[in-house]
Short mmCIF file of C-alpha atoms in Angstrom, two decimals:
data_model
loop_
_atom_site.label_atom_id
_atom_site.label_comp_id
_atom_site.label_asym_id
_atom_site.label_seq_id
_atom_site.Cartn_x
_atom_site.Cartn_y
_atom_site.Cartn_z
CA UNK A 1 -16.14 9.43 8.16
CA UNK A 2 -18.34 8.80 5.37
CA UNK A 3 -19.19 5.52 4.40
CA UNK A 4 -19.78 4.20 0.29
CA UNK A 5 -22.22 1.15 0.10
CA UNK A 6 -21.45 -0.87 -3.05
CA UNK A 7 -23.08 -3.94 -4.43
CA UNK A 8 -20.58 -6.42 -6.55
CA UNK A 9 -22.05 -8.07 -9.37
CA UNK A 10 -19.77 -10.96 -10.01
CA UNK A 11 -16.97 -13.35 -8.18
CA UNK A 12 -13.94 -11.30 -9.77
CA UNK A 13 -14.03 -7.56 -10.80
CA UNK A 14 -12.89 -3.81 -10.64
CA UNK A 15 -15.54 -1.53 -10.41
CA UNK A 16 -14.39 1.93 -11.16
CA UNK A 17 -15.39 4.53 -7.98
CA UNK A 18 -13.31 7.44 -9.13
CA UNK A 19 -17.02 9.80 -9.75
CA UNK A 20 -18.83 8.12 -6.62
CA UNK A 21 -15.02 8.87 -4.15
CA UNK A 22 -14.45 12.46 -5.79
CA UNK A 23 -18.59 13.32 -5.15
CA UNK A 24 -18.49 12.78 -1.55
CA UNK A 25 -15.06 14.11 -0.88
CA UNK A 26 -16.13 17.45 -2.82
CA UNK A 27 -19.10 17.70 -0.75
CA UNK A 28 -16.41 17.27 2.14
CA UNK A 29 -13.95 19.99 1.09
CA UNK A 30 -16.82 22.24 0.18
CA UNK A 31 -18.52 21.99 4.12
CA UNK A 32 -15.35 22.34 5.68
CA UNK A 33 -13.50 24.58 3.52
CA UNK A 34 -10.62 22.05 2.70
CA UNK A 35 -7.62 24.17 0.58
CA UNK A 36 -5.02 21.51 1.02
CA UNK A 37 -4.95 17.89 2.77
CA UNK A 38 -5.24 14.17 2.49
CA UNK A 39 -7.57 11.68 2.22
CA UNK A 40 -7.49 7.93 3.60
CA UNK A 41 -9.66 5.39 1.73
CA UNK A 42 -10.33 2.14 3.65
CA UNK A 43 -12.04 -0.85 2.48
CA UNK A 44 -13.22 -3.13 5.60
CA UNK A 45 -13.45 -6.47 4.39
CA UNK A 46 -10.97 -9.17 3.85
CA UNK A 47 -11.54 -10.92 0.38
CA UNK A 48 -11.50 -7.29 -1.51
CA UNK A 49 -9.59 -4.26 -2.17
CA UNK A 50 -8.50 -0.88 -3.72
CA UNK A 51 -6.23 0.33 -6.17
CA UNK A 52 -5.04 3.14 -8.48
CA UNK A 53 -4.67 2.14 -12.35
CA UNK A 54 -6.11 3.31 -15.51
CA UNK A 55 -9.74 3.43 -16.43
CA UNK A 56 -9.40 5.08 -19.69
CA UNK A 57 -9.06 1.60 -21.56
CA UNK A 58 -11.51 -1.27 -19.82
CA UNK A 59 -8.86 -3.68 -20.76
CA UNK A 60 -6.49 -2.67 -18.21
CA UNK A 61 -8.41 -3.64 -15.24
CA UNK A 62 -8.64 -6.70 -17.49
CA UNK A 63 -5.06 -7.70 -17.06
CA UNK A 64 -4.63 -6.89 -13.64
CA UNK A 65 -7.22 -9.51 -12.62
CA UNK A 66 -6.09 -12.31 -15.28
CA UNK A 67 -2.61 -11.99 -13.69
CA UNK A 68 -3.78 -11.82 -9.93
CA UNK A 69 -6.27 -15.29 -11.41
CA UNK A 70 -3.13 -16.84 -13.31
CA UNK A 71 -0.81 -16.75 -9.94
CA UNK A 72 -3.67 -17.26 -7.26
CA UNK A 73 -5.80 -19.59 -9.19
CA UNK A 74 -9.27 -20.32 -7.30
CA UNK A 75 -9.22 -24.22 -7.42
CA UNK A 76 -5.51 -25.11 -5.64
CA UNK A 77 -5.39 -26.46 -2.46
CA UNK A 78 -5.67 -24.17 0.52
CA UNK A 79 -5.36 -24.70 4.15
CA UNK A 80 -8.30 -22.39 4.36
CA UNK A 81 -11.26 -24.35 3.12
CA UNK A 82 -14.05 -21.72 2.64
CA UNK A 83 -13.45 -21.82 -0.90
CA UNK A 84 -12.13 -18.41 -1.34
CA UNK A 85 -8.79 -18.75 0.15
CA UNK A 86 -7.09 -16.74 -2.91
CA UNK A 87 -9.48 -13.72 -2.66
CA UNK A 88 -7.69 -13.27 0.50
CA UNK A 89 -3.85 -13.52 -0.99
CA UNK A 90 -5.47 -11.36 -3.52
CA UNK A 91 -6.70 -8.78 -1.12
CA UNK A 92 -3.10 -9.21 0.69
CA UNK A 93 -1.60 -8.04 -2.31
CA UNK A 94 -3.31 -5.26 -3.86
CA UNK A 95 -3.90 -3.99 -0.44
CA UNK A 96 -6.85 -2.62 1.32
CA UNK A 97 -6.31 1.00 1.58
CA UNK A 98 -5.49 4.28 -0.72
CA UNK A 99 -4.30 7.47 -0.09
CA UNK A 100 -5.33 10.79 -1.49
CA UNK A 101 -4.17 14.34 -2.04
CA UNK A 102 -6.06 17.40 -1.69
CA UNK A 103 -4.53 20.55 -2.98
CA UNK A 104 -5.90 23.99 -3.90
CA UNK A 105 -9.25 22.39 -2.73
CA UNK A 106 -9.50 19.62 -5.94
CA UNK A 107 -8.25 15.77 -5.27
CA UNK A 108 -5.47 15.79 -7.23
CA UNK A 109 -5.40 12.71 -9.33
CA UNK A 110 -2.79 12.05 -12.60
CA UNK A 111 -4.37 12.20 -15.99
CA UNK A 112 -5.27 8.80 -16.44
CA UNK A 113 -5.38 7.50 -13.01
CA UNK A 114 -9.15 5.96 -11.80
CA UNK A 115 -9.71 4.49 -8.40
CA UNK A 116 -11.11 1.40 -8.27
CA UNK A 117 -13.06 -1.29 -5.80
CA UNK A 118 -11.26 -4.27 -6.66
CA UNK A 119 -13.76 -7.70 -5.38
CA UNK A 120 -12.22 -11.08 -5.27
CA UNK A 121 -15.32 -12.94 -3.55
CA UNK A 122 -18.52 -11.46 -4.73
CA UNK A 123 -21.22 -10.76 -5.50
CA UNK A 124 -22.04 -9.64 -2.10
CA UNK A 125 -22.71 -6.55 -0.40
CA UNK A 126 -19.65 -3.88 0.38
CA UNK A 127 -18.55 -0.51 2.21
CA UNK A 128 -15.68 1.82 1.75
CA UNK A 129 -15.22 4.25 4.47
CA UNK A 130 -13.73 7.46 3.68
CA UNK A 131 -11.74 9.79 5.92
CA UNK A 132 -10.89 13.87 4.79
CA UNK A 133 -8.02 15.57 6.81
CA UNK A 134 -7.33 18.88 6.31
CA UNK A 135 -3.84 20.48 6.03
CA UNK B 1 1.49 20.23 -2.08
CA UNK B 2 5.38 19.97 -3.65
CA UNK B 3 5.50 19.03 -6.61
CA UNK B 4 8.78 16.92 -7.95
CA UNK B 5 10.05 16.14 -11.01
CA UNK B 6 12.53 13.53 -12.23
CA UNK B 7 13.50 12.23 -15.06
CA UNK B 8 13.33 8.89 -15.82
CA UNK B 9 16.27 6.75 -18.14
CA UNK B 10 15.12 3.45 -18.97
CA UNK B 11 12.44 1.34 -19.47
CA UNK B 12 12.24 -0.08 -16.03
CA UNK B 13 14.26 1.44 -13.32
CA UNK B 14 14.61 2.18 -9.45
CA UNK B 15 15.86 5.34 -8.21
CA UNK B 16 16.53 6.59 -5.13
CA UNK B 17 14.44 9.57 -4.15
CA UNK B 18 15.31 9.37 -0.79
CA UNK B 19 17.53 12.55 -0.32
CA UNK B 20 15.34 14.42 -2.68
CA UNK B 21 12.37 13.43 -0.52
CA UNK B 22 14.07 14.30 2.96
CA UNK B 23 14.80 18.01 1.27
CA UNK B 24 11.41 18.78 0.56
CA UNK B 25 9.85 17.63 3.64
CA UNK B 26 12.43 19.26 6.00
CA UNK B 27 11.76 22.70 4.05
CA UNK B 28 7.93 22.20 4.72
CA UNK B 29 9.10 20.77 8.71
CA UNK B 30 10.99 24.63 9.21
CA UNK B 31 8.83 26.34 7.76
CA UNK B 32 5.36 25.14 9.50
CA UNK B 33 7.02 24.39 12.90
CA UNK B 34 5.83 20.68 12.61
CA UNK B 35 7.08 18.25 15.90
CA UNK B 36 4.81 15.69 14.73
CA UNK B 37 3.14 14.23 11.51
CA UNK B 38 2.72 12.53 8.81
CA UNK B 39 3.67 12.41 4.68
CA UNK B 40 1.89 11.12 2.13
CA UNK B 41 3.98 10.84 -1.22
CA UNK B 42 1.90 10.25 -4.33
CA UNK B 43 3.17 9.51 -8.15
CA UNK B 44 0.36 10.36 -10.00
CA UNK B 45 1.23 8.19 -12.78
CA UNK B 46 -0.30 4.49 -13.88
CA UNK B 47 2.52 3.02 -15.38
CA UNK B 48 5.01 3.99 -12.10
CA UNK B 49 4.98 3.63 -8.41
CA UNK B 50 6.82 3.78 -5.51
CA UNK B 51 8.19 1.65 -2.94
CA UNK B 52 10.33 1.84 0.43
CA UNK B 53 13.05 -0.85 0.82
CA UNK B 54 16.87 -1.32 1.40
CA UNK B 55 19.41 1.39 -0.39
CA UNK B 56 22.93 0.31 0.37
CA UNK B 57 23.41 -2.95 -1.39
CA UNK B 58 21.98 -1.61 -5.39
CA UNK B 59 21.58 -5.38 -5.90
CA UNK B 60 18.39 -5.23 -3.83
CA UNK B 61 16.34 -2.98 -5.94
CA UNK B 62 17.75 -5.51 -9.09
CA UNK B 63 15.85 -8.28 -7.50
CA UNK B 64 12.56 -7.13 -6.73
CA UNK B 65 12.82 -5.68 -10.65
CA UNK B 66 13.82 -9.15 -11.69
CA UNK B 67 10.83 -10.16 -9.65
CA UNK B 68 8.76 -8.33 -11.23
CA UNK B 69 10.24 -8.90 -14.69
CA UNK B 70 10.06 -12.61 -14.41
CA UNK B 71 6.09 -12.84 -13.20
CA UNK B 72 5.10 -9.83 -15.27
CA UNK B 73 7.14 -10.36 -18.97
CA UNK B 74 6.62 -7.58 -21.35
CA UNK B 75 6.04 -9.83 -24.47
CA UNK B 76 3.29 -11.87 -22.98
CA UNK B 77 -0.25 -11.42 -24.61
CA UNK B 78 -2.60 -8.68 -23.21
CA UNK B 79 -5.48 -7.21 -23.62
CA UNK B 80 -4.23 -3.58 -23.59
CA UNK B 81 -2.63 -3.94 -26.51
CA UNK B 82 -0.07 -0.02 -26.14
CA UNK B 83 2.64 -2.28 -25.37
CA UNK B 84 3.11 -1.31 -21.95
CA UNK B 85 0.33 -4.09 -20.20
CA UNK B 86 2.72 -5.65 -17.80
CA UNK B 87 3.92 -1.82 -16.48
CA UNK B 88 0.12 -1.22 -15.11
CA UNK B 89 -0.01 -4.53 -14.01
CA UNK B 90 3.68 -3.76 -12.05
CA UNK B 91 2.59 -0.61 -10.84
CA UNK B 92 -0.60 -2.25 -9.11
CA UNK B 93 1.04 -4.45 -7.25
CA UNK B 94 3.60 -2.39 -6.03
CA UNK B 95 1.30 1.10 -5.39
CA UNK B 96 1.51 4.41 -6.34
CA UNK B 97 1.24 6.21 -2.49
CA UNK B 98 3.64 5.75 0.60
CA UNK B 99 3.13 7.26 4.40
CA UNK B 100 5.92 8.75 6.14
CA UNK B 101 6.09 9.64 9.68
CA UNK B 102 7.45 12.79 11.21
CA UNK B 103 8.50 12.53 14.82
CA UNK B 104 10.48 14.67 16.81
CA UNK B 105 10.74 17.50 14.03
CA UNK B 106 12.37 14.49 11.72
CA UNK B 107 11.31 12.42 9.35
CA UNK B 108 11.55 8.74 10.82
CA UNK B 109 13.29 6.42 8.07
CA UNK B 110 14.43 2.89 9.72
CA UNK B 111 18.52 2.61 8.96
CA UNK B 112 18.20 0.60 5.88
CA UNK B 113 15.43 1.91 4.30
CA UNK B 114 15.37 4.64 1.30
CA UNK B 115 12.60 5.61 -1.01
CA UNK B 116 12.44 4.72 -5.04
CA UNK B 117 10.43 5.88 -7.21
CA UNK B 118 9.63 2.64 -9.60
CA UNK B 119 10.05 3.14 -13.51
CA UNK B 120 7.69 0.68 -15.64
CA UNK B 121 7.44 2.42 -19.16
CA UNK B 122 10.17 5.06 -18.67
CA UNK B 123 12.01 6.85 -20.08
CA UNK B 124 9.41 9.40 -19.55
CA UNK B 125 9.10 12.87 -17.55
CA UNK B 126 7.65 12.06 -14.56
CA UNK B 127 6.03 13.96 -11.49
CA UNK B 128 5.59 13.26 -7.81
CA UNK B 129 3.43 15.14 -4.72
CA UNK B 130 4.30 14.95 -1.29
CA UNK B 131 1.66 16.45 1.50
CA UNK B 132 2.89 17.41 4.98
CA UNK B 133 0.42 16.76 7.58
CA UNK B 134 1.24 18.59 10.81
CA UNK B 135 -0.02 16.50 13.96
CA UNK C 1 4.98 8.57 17.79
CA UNK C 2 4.08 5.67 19.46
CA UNK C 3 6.78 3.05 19.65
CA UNK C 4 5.85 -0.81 19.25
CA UNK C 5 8.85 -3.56 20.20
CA UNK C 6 8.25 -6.68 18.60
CA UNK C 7 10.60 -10.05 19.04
CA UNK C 8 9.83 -12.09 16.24
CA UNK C 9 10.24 -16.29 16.95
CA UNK C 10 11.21 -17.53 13.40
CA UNK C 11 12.16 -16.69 9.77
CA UNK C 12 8.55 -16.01 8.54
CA UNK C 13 5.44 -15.43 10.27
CA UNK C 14 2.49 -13.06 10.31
CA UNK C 15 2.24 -11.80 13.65
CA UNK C 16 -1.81 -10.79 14.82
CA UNK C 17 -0.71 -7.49 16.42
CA UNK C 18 -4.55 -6.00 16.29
CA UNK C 19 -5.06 -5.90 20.00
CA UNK C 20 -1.56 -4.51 21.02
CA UNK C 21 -2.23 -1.58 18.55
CA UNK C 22 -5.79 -0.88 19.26
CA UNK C 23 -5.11 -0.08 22.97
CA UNK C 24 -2.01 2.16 22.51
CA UNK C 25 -4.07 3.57 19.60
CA UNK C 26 -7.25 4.05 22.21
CA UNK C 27 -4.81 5.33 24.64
CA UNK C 28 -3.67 8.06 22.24
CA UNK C 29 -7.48 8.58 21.56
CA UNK C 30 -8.44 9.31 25.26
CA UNK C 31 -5.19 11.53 26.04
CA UNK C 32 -6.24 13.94 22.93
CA UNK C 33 -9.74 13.22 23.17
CA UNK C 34 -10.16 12.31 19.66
CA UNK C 35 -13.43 12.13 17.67
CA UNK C 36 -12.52 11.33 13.99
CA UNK C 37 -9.25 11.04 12.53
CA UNK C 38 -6.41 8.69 10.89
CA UNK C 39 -3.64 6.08 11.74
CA UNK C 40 -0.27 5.49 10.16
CA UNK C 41 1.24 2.25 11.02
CA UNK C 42 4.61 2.32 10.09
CA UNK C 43 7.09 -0.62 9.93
CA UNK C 44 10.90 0.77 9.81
CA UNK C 45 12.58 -2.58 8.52
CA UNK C 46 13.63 -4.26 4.72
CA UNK C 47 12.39 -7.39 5.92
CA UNK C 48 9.31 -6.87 7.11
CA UNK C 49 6.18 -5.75 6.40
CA UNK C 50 2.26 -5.03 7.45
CA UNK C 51 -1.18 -5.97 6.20
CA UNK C 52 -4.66 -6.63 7.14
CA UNK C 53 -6.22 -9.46 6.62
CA UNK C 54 -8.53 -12.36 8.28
CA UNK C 55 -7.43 -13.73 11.38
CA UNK C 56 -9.96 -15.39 12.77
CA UNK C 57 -8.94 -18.16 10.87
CA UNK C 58 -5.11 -18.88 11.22
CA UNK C 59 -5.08 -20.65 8.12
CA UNK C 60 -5.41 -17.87 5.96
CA UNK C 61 -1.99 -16.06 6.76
CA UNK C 62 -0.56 -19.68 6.17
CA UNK C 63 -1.66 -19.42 2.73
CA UNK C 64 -0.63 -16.01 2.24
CA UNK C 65 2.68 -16.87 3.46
CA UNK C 66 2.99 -19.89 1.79
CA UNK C 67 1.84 -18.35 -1.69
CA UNK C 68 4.89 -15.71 -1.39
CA UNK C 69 7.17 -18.55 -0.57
CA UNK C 70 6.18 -20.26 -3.42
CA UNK C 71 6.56 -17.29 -5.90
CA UNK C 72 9.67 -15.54 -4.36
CA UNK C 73 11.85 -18.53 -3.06
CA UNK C 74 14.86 -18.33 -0.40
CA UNK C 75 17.10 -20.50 -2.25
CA UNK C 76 17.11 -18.76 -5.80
CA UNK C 77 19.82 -17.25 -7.28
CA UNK C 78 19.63 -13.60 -5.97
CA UNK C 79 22.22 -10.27 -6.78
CA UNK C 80 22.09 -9.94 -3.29
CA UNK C 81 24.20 -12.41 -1.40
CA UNK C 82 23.24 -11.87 1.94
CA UNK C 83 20.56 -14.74 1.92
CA UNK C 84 17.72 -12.68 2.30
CA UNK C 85 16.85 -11.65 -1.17
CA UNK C 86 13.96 -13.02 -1.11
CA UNK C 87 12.66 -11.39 2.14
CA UNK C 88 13.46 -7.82 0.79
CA UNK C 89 11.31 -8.78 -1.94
CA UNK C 90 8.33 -9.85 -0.13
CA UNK C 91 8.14 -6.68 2.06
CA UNK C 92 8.41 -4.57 -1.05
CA UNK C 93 5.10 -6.31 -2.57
CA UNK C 94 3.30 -6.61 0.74
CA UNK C 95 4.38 -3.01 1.96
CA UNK C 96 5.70 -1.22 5.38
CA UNK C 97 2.41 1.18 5.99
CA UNK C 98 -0.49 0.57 6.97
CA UNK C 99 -3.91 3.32 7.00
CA UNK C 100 -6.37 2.97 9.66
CA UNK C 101 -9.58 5.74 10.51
CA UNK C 102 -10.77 6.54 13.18
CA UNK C 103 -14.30 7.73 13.30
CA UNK C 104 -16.94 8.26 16.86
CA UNK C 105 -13.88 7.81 18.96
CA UNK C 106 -13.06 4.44 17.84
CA UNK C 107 -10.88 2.55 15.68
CA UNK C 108 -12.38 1.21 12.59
CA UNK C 109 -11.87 -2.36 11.50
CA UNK C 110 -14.17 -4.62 9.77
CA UNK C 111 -15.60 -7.78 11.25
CA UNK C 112 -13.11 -10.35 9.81
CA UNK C 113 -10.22 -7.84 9.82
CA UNK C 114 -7.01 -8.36 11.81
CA UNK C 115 -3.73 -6.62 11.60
CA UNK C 116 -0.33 -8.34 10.96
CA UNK C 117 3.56 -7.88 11.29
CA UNK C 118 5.36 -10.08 8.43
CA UNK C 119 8.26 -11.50 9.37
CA UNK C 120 10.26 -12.27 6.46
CA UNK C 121 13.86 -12.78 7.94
CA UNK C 122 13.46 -13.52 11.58
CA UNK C 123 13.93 -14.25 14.41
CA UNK C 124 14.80 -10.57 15.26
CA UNK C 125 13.70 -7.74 17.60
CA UNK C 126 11.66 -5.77 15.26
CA UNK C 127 9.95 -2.13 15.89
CA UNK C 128 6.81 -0.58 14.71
CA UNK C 129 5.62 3.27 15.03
CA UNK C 130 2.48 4.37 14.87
CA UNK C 131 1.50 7.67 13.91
CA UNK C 132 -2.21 9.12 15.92
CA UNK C 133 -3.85 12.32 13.23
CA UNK C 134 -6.51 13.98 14.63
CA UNK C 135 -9.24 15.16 12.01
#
């Protein structure tokens, strides 16, 4: 398993991984001679997540957070009281896990597609493990 | 990796890829001798995703659209400004990856469930990958 | 395939499965003596649906739940008249798979993370399969 450390700058935002994932899972495929197979990505906390989505224009990631902020607004009242009770409905929702295809021994990802580490309670400190399975 | 292609009709749409689906992966099951695995399909796309829920009743896939449609308009301000906003913000929540289990030399679908692919900003051409992992 | 049962004790509830699956999971891991490696968690219902989150605080599924009930309502006006629209919809936003890795014989979790069956349309017996990939 390999394991990405990550520092989040701010409360709410999608940092863009796609160089930093593909790096370490080409340095995979290339030590154990991966043609074809999978790959899990698996963020361990509970107040952040992962997801697929254009990175081409900034303003993408832009709307996915003001609508996840409009419907699971920061200040309601939550039964939990920690104050960050909607990063977890927003972690709950975008989910906290990707999948990954390796074929002819590239990560195959669509033209526009970027992966990125979405935070919903920052800035703190965060991982992302990453498992390679080959074919 | 198989590669599929479908067509898509409308703007925003449902269909069923189930059968399709259960095709390819039964070739792949003969021809590799798998008992036991796993599938991961991917739609390498940011403005489409895919989903696994009932088939039968057609009415069900019309609500979770409607859902979508009602939480997500299309004529709401963004900051992508291509017109097509709410259809990454759609295919975030939903995702673009699903895992299949193969048990027993079959693929292991529970008796209501089928597999759509999820049209956002159709109609387009649009492509998905499916990797067989043998246990 | 490993085969969970489940009996589910009202219409919605997240259900902290974490402990039941790690030890059929570290069962699996002893019998095939596995070092690194993935999970699929697979939940074969329309109702239903998986997810990791906190659960060391029960309030937090409580607001998770209560957030979807707020959004996606049981008494609406759905297409589908069987009176559990609403549930179908839920399970297609939260999802039916989960993606676990395993990594120096052990399942990986992070501190605050807990597993959970949602129960959208209970109370039913419910199943879940797991799915044990060794790297």
């Amino acid at each position: 398993m390999i394991e990405i450390n990550l520092t989040t700058k701010n409360r709410e935002e999608f940092i863009d991984i796609t160089e930093k994932l593909i790096n370490v899972i080409n340095q995979e495929i290339e030590k154990e001679n991966i043609k074809d197979g999978i790959v899990v990505i698996y963020v361990p906390h509970t107040t952040a997540g992962c997801v697929i989505n254009e990175n081409a224009d900034p303003s993408v990631k832009k709307d996915i957070l003001e609508f996840l902020n409009t419907h699971i607004p920061r200040d309601k009242k939550y039964h939990h009281t920690e104050g960050n009770a909607d990063a977890h409905i927003k972690a709950s929702i975008i989910g906290n896990s990707l999948n990954l295809i390796i074929s002819g021994g590239k990560v195959i990802l669509g033209s526009w597609q970027g992966i990125f580490f979405c935070e919903f309670d920052g800035p703190r400190t965060r991982k992302i493990f990453v498992q390679v399975i080959k074919k």
